[in-house]
mmCIF file with all atom_site columns, C-alpha atoms in Angstrom:
data_model
loop_
_atom_site.group_PDB
_atom_site.id
_atom_site.type_symbol
_atom_site.label_atom_id
_atom_site.label_alt_id
_atom_site.label_comp_id
_atom_site.label_asym_id
_atom_site.label_entity_id
_atom_site.label_seq_id
_atom_site.pdbx_PDB_ins_code
_atom_site.Cartn_x
_atom_site.Cartn_y
_atom_site.Cartn_z
_atom_site.occupancy
_atom_site.B_iso_or_equiv
_atom_site.pdbx_formal_charge
_atom_site.auth_seq_id
_atom_site.auth_comp_id
_atom_site.auth_asym_id
_atom_site.auth_atom_id
_atom_site.pdbx_PDB_model_num
ATOM 1  C CA . MET A 1 1  ? 120.664 -50.542 -22.525 1.00 0.00 ? 1  MET A CA 1
ATOM 2  C CA . LYS A 1 2  ? 122.040 -47.747 -24.695 1.00 0.00 ? 2  LYS A CA 1
ATOM 3  C CA . LYS A 1 3  ? 125.334 -46.177 -23.616 1.00 0.00 ? 3  LYS A CA 1
ATOM 4  C CA . VAL A 1 4  ? 125.456 -42.407 -23.267 1.00 0.00 ? 4  VAL A CA 1
ATOM 5  C CA . LYS A 1 5  ? 128.391 -40.837 -25.073 1.00 0.00 ? 5  LYS A CA 1
ATOM 6  C CA . THR A 1 6  ? 130.482 -38.217 -23.262 1.00 0.00 ? 6  THR A CA 1
ATOM 7  C CA . LYS A 1 7  ? 129.671 -35.616 -25.917 1.00 0.00 ? 7  LYS A CA 1
ATOM 8  C CA . ASP A 1 8  ? 125.930 -36.228 -25.493 1.00 0.00 ? 8  ASP A CA 1
ATOM 9  C CA . TYR A 1 9  ? 126.261 -35.922 -21.729 1.00 0.00 ? 9  TYR A CA 1
ATOM 10 C CA . GLN A 1 10 ? 128.186 -32.653 -22.044 1.00 0.00 ? 10 GLN A CA 1
ATOM 11 C CA . SER A 1 11 ? 125.555 -31.147 -24.332 1.00 0.00 ? 11 SER A CA 1
ATOM 12 C CA . TRP A 1 12 ? 122.751 -32.353 -22.017 1.00 0.00 ? 12 TRP A CA 1
ATOM 13 C CA . LYS A 1 13 ? 124.560 -30.870 -19.013 1.00 0.00 ? 13 LYS A CA 1
ATOM 14 C CA . GLY A 1 14 ? 125.060 -27.580 -20.864 1.00 0.00 ? 14 GLY A CA 1
ATOM 15 C CA . ILE A 1 15 ? 121.407 -27.343 -21.865 1.00 0.00 ? 15 ILE A CA 1
ATOM 16 C CA . MET A 1 16 ? 120.277 -28.031 -18.297 1.00 0.00 ? 16 MET A CA 1
ATOM 17 C CA . THR A 1 17 ? 122.651 -25.326 -17.012 1.00 0.00 ? 17 THR A CA 1
ATOM 18 C CA . LEU A 1 18 ? 121.248 -22.859 -19.572 1.00 0.00 ? 18 LEU A CA 1
ATOM 19 C CA . LYS A 1 19 ? 117.670 -23.710 -18.553 1.00 0.00 ? 19 LYS A CA 1
ATOM 20 C CA . MET A 1 20 ? 118.417 -23.277 -14.853 1.00 0.00 ? 20 MET A CA 1
ATOM 21 C CA . LEU A 1 21 ? 120.237 -20.000 -15.490 1.00 0.00 ? 21 LEU A CA 1
ATOM 22 C CA . CYS A 1 22 ? 117.458 -18.546 -17.656 1.00 0.00 ? 22 CYS A CA 1
ATOM 23 C CA . CYS A 1 23 ? 114.688 -19.627 -15.277 1.00 0.00 ? 23 CYS A CA 1
ATOM 24 C CA . ASN A 1 24 ? 116.537 -18.094 -12.320 1.00 0.00 ? 24 ASN A CA 1
ATOM 25 C CA . ILE A 1 25 ? 117.156 -14.826 -14.200 1.00 0.00 ? 25 ILE A CA 1
ATOM 26 C CA . VAL A 1 26 ? 113.495 -14.522 -15.231 1.00 0.00 ? 26 VAL A CA 1
ATOM 27 C CA . ALA A 1 27 ? 112.347 -15.310 -11.670 1.00 0.00 ? 27 ALA A CA 1
ATOM 28 C CA . GLY A 1 28 ? 114.743 -12.727 -10.212 1.00 0.00 ? 28 GLY A CA 1
ATOM 29 C CA . ARG A 1 29 ? 116.760 -15.301 -8.270  1.00 0.00 ? 29 ARG A CA 1
ATOM 30 C CA . PHE A 1 30 ? 120.074 -14.888 -10.093 1.00 0.00 ? 30 PHE A CA 1
ATOM 31 C CA . ASN A 1 31 ? 122.576 -12.722 -8.180  1.00 0.00 ? 31 ASN A CA 1
ATOM 32 C CA . TRP A 1 32 ? 124.666 -11.537 -11.122 1.00 0.00 ? 32 TRP A CA 1
ATOM 33 C CA . ARG A 1 33 ? 127.067 -9.525  -8.914  1.00 0.00 ? 33 ARG A CA 1
ATOM 34 C CA . LYS A 1 34 ? 128.312 -12.756 -7.329  1.00 0.00 ? 34 LYS A CA 1
ATOM 35 C CA . TYR A 1 35 ? 129.567 -14.004 -10.706 1.00 0.00 ? 35 TYR A CA 1
ATOM 36 C CA . CYS A 1 36 ? 131.591 -10.980 -11.894 1.00 0.00 ? 36 CYS A CA 1
ATOM 37 C CA . THR A 1 37 ? 134.596 -13.220 -11.384 1.00 0.00 ? 37 THR A CA 1
ATOM 38 C CA . PRO A 1 38 ? 134.421 -16.784 -12.731 1.00 0.00 ? 38 PRO A CA 1
ATOM 39 C CA . LYS A 1 39 ? 132.607 -19.173 -10.374 1.00 0.00 ? 39 LYS A CA 1
ATOM 40 C CA . SER A 1 40 ? 130.878 -22.516 -10.647 1.00 0.00 ? 40 SER A CA 1
ATOM 41 C CA . TYR A 1 41 ? 127.127 -22.461 -11.334 1.00 0.00 ? 41 TYR A CA 1
ATOM 42 C CA . PHE A 1 42 ? 125.481 -25.896 -11.226 1.00 0.00 ? 42 PHE A CA 1
ATOM 43 C CA . GLY A 1 43 ? 128.824 -27.477 -12.118 1.00 0.00 ? 43 GLY A CA 1
ATOM 44 C CA . GLN A 1 44 ? 129.539 -25.146 -15.035 1.00 0.00 ? 44 GLN A CA 1
ATOM 45 C CA . GLU A 1 45 ? 131.922 -22.201 -14.752 1.00 0.00 ? 45 GLU A CA 1
ATOM 46 C CA . ILE A 1 46 ? 130.297 -18.848 -15.610 1.00 0.00 ? 46 ILE A CA 1
ATOM 47 C CA . CYS A 1 47 ? 131.291 -15.201 -15.559 1.00 0.00 ? 47 CYS A CA 1
ATOM 48 C CA . VAL A 1 48 ? 129.178 -12.025 -15.822 1.00 0.00 ? 48 VAL A CA 1
ATOM 49 C CA . THR A 1 49 ? 130.069 -8.847  -17.689 1.00 0.00 ? 49 THR A CA 1
ATOM 50 C CA . PRO A 1 50 ? 127.867 -5.777  -17.085 1.00 0.00 ? 50 PRO A CA 1
ATOM 51 C CA . LEU A 1 51 ? 126.355 -4.108  -20.170 1.00 0.00 ? 51 LEU A CA 1
ATOM 52 C CA . HIS A 1 52 ? 126.802 -0.341  -20.234 1.00 0.00 ? 52 HIS A CA 1
ATOM 53 C CA . CYS A 1 53 ? 125.636 2.494   -22.432 1.00 0.00 ? 53 CYS A CA 1
ATOM 54 C CA . SER A 1 54 ? 126.186 6.249   -22.249 1.00 0.00 ? 54 SER A CA 1
ATOM 55 C CA . TYR A 1 55 ? 123.875 6.722   -19.266 1.00 0.00 ? 55 TYR A CA 1
ATOM 56 C CA . GLY A 1 56 ? 124.709 3.648   -17.167 1.00 0.00 ? 56 GLY A CA 1
ATOM 57 C CA . GLN A 1 57 ? 124.303 -0.066  -16.854 1.00 0.00 ? 57 GLN A CA 1
ATOM 58 C CA . ILE A 1 58 ? 121.443 -1.604  -18.807 1.00 0.00 ? 58 ILE A CA 1
ATOM 59 C CA . GLY A 1 59 ? 121.967 -5.306  -18.095 1.00 0.00 ? 59 GLY A CA 1
ATOM 60 C CA . TYR A 1 60 ? 124.593 -8.025  -18.169 1.00 0.00 ? 60 TYR A CA 1
ATOM 61 C CA . THR A 1 61 ? 126.036 -10.827 -20.247 1.00 0.00 ? 61 THR A CA 1
ATOM 62 C CA . VAL A 1 62 ? 126.733 -14.281 -18.830 1.00 0.00 ? 62 VAL A CA 1
ATOM 63 C CA . TYR A 1 63 ? 129.414 -16.250 -20.618 1.00 0.00 ? 63 TYR A CA 1
ATOM 64 C CA . PHE A 1 64 ? 130.970 -19.656 -20.067 1.00 0.00 ? 64 PHE A CA 1
ATOM 65 C CA . PRO A 1 65 ? 134.772 -19.414 -20.095 1.00 0.00 ? 65 PRO A CA 1
ATOM 66 C CA . TYR A 1 66 ? 136.731 -22.340 -21.542 1.00 0.00 ? 66 TYR A CA 1
ATOM 67 C CA . SER A 1 67 ? 133.678 -23.825 -23.270 1.00 0.00 ? 67 SER A CA 1
ATOM 68 C CA . ASN A 1 68 ? 131.725 -23.424 -26.486 1.00 0.00 ? 68 ASN A CA 1
ATOM 69 C CA . MET A 1 69 ? 128.467 -22.592 -24.682 1.00 0.00 ? 69 MET A CA 1
ATOM 70 C CA . PRO A 1 70 ? 126.428 -19.656 -26.027 1.00 0.00 ? 70 PRO A CA 1
ATOM 71 C CA . GLU A 1 71 ? 126.270 -16.285 -24.260 1.00 0.00 ? 71 GLU A CA 1
ATOM 72 C CA . VAL A 1 72 ? 123.197 -15.315 -22.261 1.00 0.00 ? 72 VAL A CA 1
ATOM 73 C CA . GLU A 1 73 ? 122.290 -11.630 -22.269 1.00 0.00 ? 73 GLU A CA 1
ATOM 74 C CA . TYR A 1 74 ? 119.757 -9.885  -20.050 1.00 0.00 ? 74 TYR A CA 1
ATOM 75 C CA . ASP A 1 75 ? 118.666 -6.334  -20.883 1.00 0.00 ? 75 ASP A CA 1
ATOM 76 C CA . TRP A 1 76 ? 116.857 -4.572  -18.026 1.00 0.00 ? 76 TRP A CA 1
ATOM 77 C CA . GLU A 1 77 ? 115.522 -1.736  -20.177 1.00 0.00 ? 77 GLU A CA 1
ATOM 78 C CA . MET A 1 78 ? 113.886 -3.965  -22.739 1.00 0.00 ? 78 MET A CA 1
ATOM 79 C CA . ASN A 1 79 ? 113.181 -6.702  -20.173 1.00 0.00 ? 79 ASN A CA 1
ATOM 80 C CA . GLN A 1 80 ? 114.630 -9.157  -22.659 1.00 0.00 ? 80 GLN A CA 1
ATOM 81 C CA . LEU A 1 81 ? 116.593 -12.369 -22.073 1.00 0.00 ? 81 LEU A CA 1
ATOM 82 C CA . THR A 1 82 ? 118.422 -13.804 -25.068 1.00 0.00 ? 82 THR A CA 1
ATOM 83 C CA . ILE A 1 83 ? 120.766 -16.677 -25.846 1.00 0.00 ? 83 ILE A CA 1
ATOM 84 C CA . ASP A 1 84 ? 123.031 -15.841 -28.800 1.00 0.00 ? 84 ASP A CA 1
ATOM 85 C CA . HIS A 1 85 ? 120.679 -12.943 -29.734 1.00 0.00 ? 85 HIS A CA 1
ATOM 86 C CA . GLU A 1 86 ? 117.654 -15.268 -29.920 1.00 0.00 ? 86 GLU A CA 1
ATOM 87 C CA . ASN A 1 87 ? 114.726 -15.363 -27.481 1.00 0.00 ? 87 ASN A CA 1
ATOM 88 C CA . TRP A 1 88 ? 115.729 -17.780 -24.706 1.00 0.00 ? 88 TRP A CA 1
ATOM 89 C CA . GLU A 1 89 ? 112.458 -19.754 -24.824 1.00 0.00 ? 89 GLU A CA 1
ATOM 90 C CA . ASN A 1 90 ? 112.741 -20.308 -28.576 1.00 0.00 ? 90 ASN A CA 1
ATOM 91 C CA . TYR A 1 91 ? 116.415 -21.241 -28.281 1.00 0.00 ? 91 TYR A CA 1
ATOM 92 C CA . LEU A 1 92 ? 115.798 -23.870 -25.584 1.00 0.00 ? 92 LEU A CA 1
ATOM 93 C CA . HIS A 1 93 ? 112.639 -25.196 -27.219 1.00 0.00 ? 93 HIS A CA 1
ATOM 94 C CA . ASN A 1 94 ? 114.418 -26.206 -30.451 1.00 0.00 ? 94 ASN A CA 1
#
């Protein structure tokens, strides 16, 4: 039986958290207001920052404090979900 390294487990856990987060955002089940202060989300700490422009809020960014996880950004106007400025489905597929 092959042993799983801690680093491999951490990256697997991070990818699963990203998948759950993105699927919940797309399905409309993610309550972003609840995470404006850092809270645990499926065992990973996250925090949300609203995205604003001159005429109001246009979305939000989810970041993972104290980790090297990528940022997830959801833009309501463009109806676009990205991970590090790349389409979330393409990012998680590779």
